[in-house]
Amino acid sequence: GLDLSDYHLATLNLSVAPLAIECVWQKSLATFRDVRWHPTEPVEDFSFFPAAVRRAGGDEHSWIDSLIYAPHPDTKPAHFQPEGMVELLAKRFLADLVYGDRMELAVNPEQIRVSGHSHP
């Protein structure tokens, strides 16, 4: 139901901590319910939200169209990401990216709300 052929098929995990994000599930680009993604885990719901990412300090032309890949917390019994972790699919591979590199993330505030601190 969602064409991901233009995206690099690997998840990029970005920490926005100490900020926290809240997805507005009703405004997602696409939502998939009861997805069996693993043979022994229960089904889950997932939504996708448009976003853009670039290396910190990049110019206006360095933004890469991306999708935030968000499992619904009420259907995710295990494998929780740390608070403030965002999972992305980017439209291209980010060469030479290493753990700890600083990135910038752009989201639609009607779809993704950002608060000033992580939830307790």
PDB file of C-alpha atoms in Angstrom:
ATOM      1  CA  GLY A   1       0.000   0.000   0.000  1.00  0.00           C
ATOM      2  CA  LEU A   2       2.978   2.406   0.277  1.00  0.00           C
ATOM      3  CA  ASP A   3       5.616   2.487  -2.451  1.00  0.00           C
ATOM      4  CA  LEU A   4       9.017   2.482  -0.763  1.00  0.00           C
ATOM      5  CA  SER A   5      11.009   1.774  -3.927  1.00  0.00           C
ATOM      6  CA  ASP A   6      12.529   5.303  -3.892  1.00  0.00           C
ATOM      7  CA  TYR A   7      13.811   4.879  -0.329  1.00  0.00           C
ATOM      8  CA  HIS A   8      17.024   3.308   0.897  1.00  0.00           C
ATOM      9  CA  LEU A   9      15.708   0.203   2.643  1.00  0.00           C
ATOM     10  CA  ALA A  10      17.457   0.599   5.957  1.00  0.00           C
ATOM     11  CA  THR A  11      16.257   2.424   9.027  1.00  0.00           C
ATOM     12  CA  LEU A  12      18.173   5.463  10.226  1.00  0.00           C
ATOM     13  CA  ASN A  13      17.679   5.978  13.969  1.00  0.00           C
ATOM     14  CA  LEU A  14      17.943   9.595  15.110  1.00  0.00           C
ATOM     15  CA  SER A  15      17.870  10.722  18.713  1.00  0.00           C
ATOM     16  CA  VAL A  16      16.075  14.004  19.316  1.00  0.00           C
ATOM     17  CA  ALA A  17      16.578  13.715  23.101  1.00  0.00           C
ATOM     18  CA  PRO A  18      16.076  15.570  25.325  1.00  0.00           C
ATOM     19  CA  LEU A  19      13.140  16.510  23.072  1.00  0.00           C
ATOM     20  CA  ALA A  20      10.229  14.151  22.566  1.00  0.00           C
ATOM     21  CA  ILE A  21       7.963  13.661  19.577  1.00  0.00           C
ATOM     22  CA  GLU A  22       4.312  12.766  19.487  1.00  0.00           C
ATOM     23  CA  CYS A  23       2.752  11.435  16.304  1.00  0.00           C
ATOM     24  CA  VAL A  24      -0.706  12.658  15.303  1.00  0.00           C
ATOM     25  CA  TRP A  25      -1.839   9.243  14.116  1.00  0.00           C
ATOM     26  CA  GLN A  26      -4.937  10.529  12.302  1.00  0.00           C
ATOM     27  CA  LYS A  27      -2.740  12.707  10.052  1.00  0.00           C
ATOM     28  CA  SER A  28      -0.256  10.081   8.878  1.00  0.00           C
ATOM     29  CA  LEU A  29       0.657   9.632   5.232  1.00  0.00           C
ATOM     30  CA  ALA A  30      -0.204   5.931   5.558  1.00  0.00           C
ATOM     31  CA  THR A  31      -1.181   3.539   8.349  1.00  0.00           C
ATOM     32  CA  PHE A  32      -0.994  -0.240   8.251  1.00  0.00           C
ATOM     33  CA  ARG A  33      -2.884  -2.269  10.812  1.00  0.00           C
ATOM     34  CA  ASP A  34      -2.263  -5.762  12.143  1.00  0.00           C
ATOM     35  CA  VAL A  35       1.112  -6.148  10.419  1.00  0.00           C
ATOM     36  CA  ARG A  36       2.843  -9.443  11.111  1.00  0.00           C
ATOM     37  CA  TRP A  37       6.456  -8.351  10.750  1.00  0.00           C
ATOM     38  CA  HIS A  38       8.023 -11.250  12.670  1.00  0.00           C
ATOM     39  CA  PRO A  39       6.995 -14.913  12.922  1.00  0.00           C
ATOM     40  CA  THR A  40       6.918 -15.011  16.735  1.00  0.00           C
ATOM     41  CA  GLU A  41       5.897 -11.446  17.654  1.00  0.00           C
ATOM     42  CA  PRO A  42       2.272 -10.194  17.839  1.00  0.00           C
ATOM     43  CA  VAL A  43       0.851  -8.069  15.038  1.00  0.00           C
ATOM     44  CA  GLU A  44       1.410  -4.302  15.238  1.00  0.00           C
ATOM     45  CA  ASP A  45       0.119  -1.097  13.677  1.00  0.00           C
ATOM     46  CA  PHE A  46       2.577   1.199  11.858  1.00  0.00           C
ATOM     47  CA  SER A  47       2.259   4.704  10.419  1.00  0.00           C
ATOM     48  CA  PHE A  48       4.466   6.763   8.133  1.00  0.00           C
ATOM     49  CA  PHE A  49       4.939  10.543   8.191  1.00  0.00           C
ATOM     50  CA  PRO A  50       6.813  12.695   5.650  1.00  0.00           C
ATOM     51  CA  ALA A  51       9.982  14.363   6.903  1.00  0.00           C
ATOM     52  CA  ALA A  52      13.346  15.612   5.664  1.00  0.00           C
ATOM     53  CA  VAL A  53      16.828  15.083   7.072  1.00  0.00           C
ATOM     54  CA  ARG A  54      20.267  16.551   6.466  1.00  0.00           C
ATOM     55  CA  ARG A  55      23.646  16.711   8.119  1.00  0.00           C
ATOM     56  CA  ALA A  56      23.825  19.525  10.678  1.00  0.00           C
ATOM     57  CA  GLY A  57      24.850  22.770   9.042  1.00  0.00           C
ATOM     58  CA  GLY A  58      24.031  21.579   5.530  1.00  0.00           C
ATOM     59  CA  ASP A  59      22.786  24.020   2.928  1.00  0.00           C
ATOM     60  CA  GLU A  60      19.186  24.305   1.723  1.00  0.00           C
ATOM     61  CA  HIS A  61      19.881  21.855  -1.116  1.00  0.00           C
ATOM     62  CA  SER A  62      21.133  19.077   1.157  1.00  0.00           C
ATOM     63  CA  TRP A  63      17.741  18.077   2.593  1.00  0.00           C
ATOM     64  CA  ILE A  64      16.836  14.456   1.860  1.00  0.00           C
ATOM     65  CA  ASP A  65      13.173  13.519   1.654  1.00  0.00           C
ATOM     66  CA  SER A  66      12.414  10.873   4.259  1.00  0.00           C
ATOM     67  CA  LEU A  67       9.634   9.043   6.027  1.00  0.00           C
ATOM     68  CA  ILE A  68       9.290   8.665   9.766  1.00  0.00           C
ATOM     69  CA  TYR A  69       8.433   5.056  10.452  1.00  0.00           C
ATOM     70  CA  ALA A  70       6.363   4.953  13.650  1.00  0.00           C
ATOM     71  CA  PRO A  71       5.039   1.832  15.350  1.00  0.00           C
ATOM     72  CA  HIS A  72       1.910   2.524  17.386  1.00  0.00           C
ATOM     73  CA  PRO A  73       2.775   2.210  21.095  1.00  0.00           C
ATOM     74  CA  ASP A  74      -0.559   0.591  21.971  1.00  0.00           C
ATOM     75  CA  THR A  75       0.196  -2.374  19.678  1.00  0.00           C
ATOM     76  CA  LYS A  76       3.935  -2.638  20.403  1.00  0.00           C
ATOM     77  CA  PRO A  77       4.419  -5.029  23.314  1.00  0.00           C
ATOM     78  CA  ALA A  78       8.210  -5.264  22.977  1.00  0.00           C
ATOM     79  CA  HIS A  79      11.226  -3.765  21.194  1.00  0.00           C
ATOM     80  CA  PHE A  80      10.612  -0.241  22.435  1.00  0.00           C
ATOM     81  CA  GLN A  81      12.937   2.485  21.179  1.00  0.00           C
ATOM     82  CA  PRO A  82      14.398   4.844  23.769  1.00  0.00           C
ATOM     83  CA  GLU A  83      12.370   8.003  24.419  1.00  0.00           C
ATOM     84  CA  GLY A  84      13.214  10.616  21.794  1.00  0.00           C
ATOM     85  CA  MET A  85      14.264   8.068  19.139  1.00  0.00           C
ATOM     86  CA  VAL A  86      12.961   8.622  15.601  1.00  0.00           C
ATOM     87  CA  GLU A  87      13.158   5.915  12.930  1.00  0.00           C
ATOM     88  CA  LEU A  88      13.569   7.152   9.348  1.00  0.00           C
ATOM     89  CA  LEU A  89      13.660   5.811   5.840  1.00  0.00           C
ATOM     90  CA  ALA A  90      15.621   8.246   3.648  1.00  0.00           C
ATOM     91  CA  LYS A  91      15.414   8.565  -0.134  1.00  0.00           C
ATOM     92  CA  ARG A  92      19.127   7.970  -0.429  1.00  0.00           C
ATOM     93  CA  PHE A  93      21.995   6.372   1.420  1.00  0.00           C
ATOM     94  CA  LEU A  94      23.931   8.781   3.629  1.00  0.00           C
ATOM     95  CA  ALA A  95      27.537   7.882   2.862  1.00  0.00           C
ATOM     96  CA  ASP A  96      30.094   8.108   5.673  1.00  0.00           C
ATOM     97  CA  LEU A  97      27.426   8.580   8.347  1.00  0.00           C
ATOM     98  CA  VAL A  98      28.656   7.302  11.707  1.00  0.00           C
ATOM     99  CA  TYR A  99      27.143   6.932  15.158  1.00  0.00           C
ATOM    100  CA  GLY A 100      27.079  10.301  16.907  1.00  0.00           C
ATOM    101  CA  ASP A 101      26.953  12.469  13.761  1.00  0.00           C
ATOM    102  CA  ARG A 102      24.703  15.490  14.199  1.00  0.00           C
ATOM    103  CA  MET A 103      21.674  15.708  11.922  1.00  0.00           C
ATOM    104  CA  GLU A 104      18.764  18.081  11.378  1.00  0.00           C
ATOM    105  CA  LEU A 105      15.196  16.851  11.034  1.00  0.00           C
ATOM    106  CA  ALA A 106      12.266  18.742   9.505  1.00  0.00           C
ATOM    107  CA  VAL A 107       8.683  17.606  10.144  1.00  0.00           C
ATOM    108  CA  ASN A 108       5.177  18.895   9.569  1.00  0.00           C
ATOM    109  CA  PRO A 109       4.006  20.223  12.964  1.00  0.00           C
ATOM    110  CA  GLU A 110       0.437  19.192  12.133  1.00  0.00           C
ATOM    111  CA  GLN A 111       1.616  15.570  11.938  1.00  0.00           C
ATOM    112  CA  ILE A 112       4.503  15.444  14.406  1.00  0.00           C
ATOM    113  CA  ARG A 113       4.492  17.436  17.631  1.00  0.00           C
ATOM    114  CA  VAL A 114       7.791  18.212  19.329  1.00  0.00           C
ATOM    115  CA  SER A 115       7.943  18.964  23.028  1.00  0.00           C
ATOM    116  CA  GLY A 116      10.818  20.527  24.916  1.00  0.00           C
ATOM    117  CA  HIS A 117      11.685  17.483  26.975  1.00  0.00           C
ATOM    118  CA  SER A 118      11.365  13.726  27.035  1.00  0.00           C
ATOM    119  CA  HIS A 119       8.445  12.212  28.846  1.00  0.00           C
ATOM    120  CA  PRO A 120       9.276  10.723  32.265  1.00  0.00           C
TER     121      PRO A 120
END
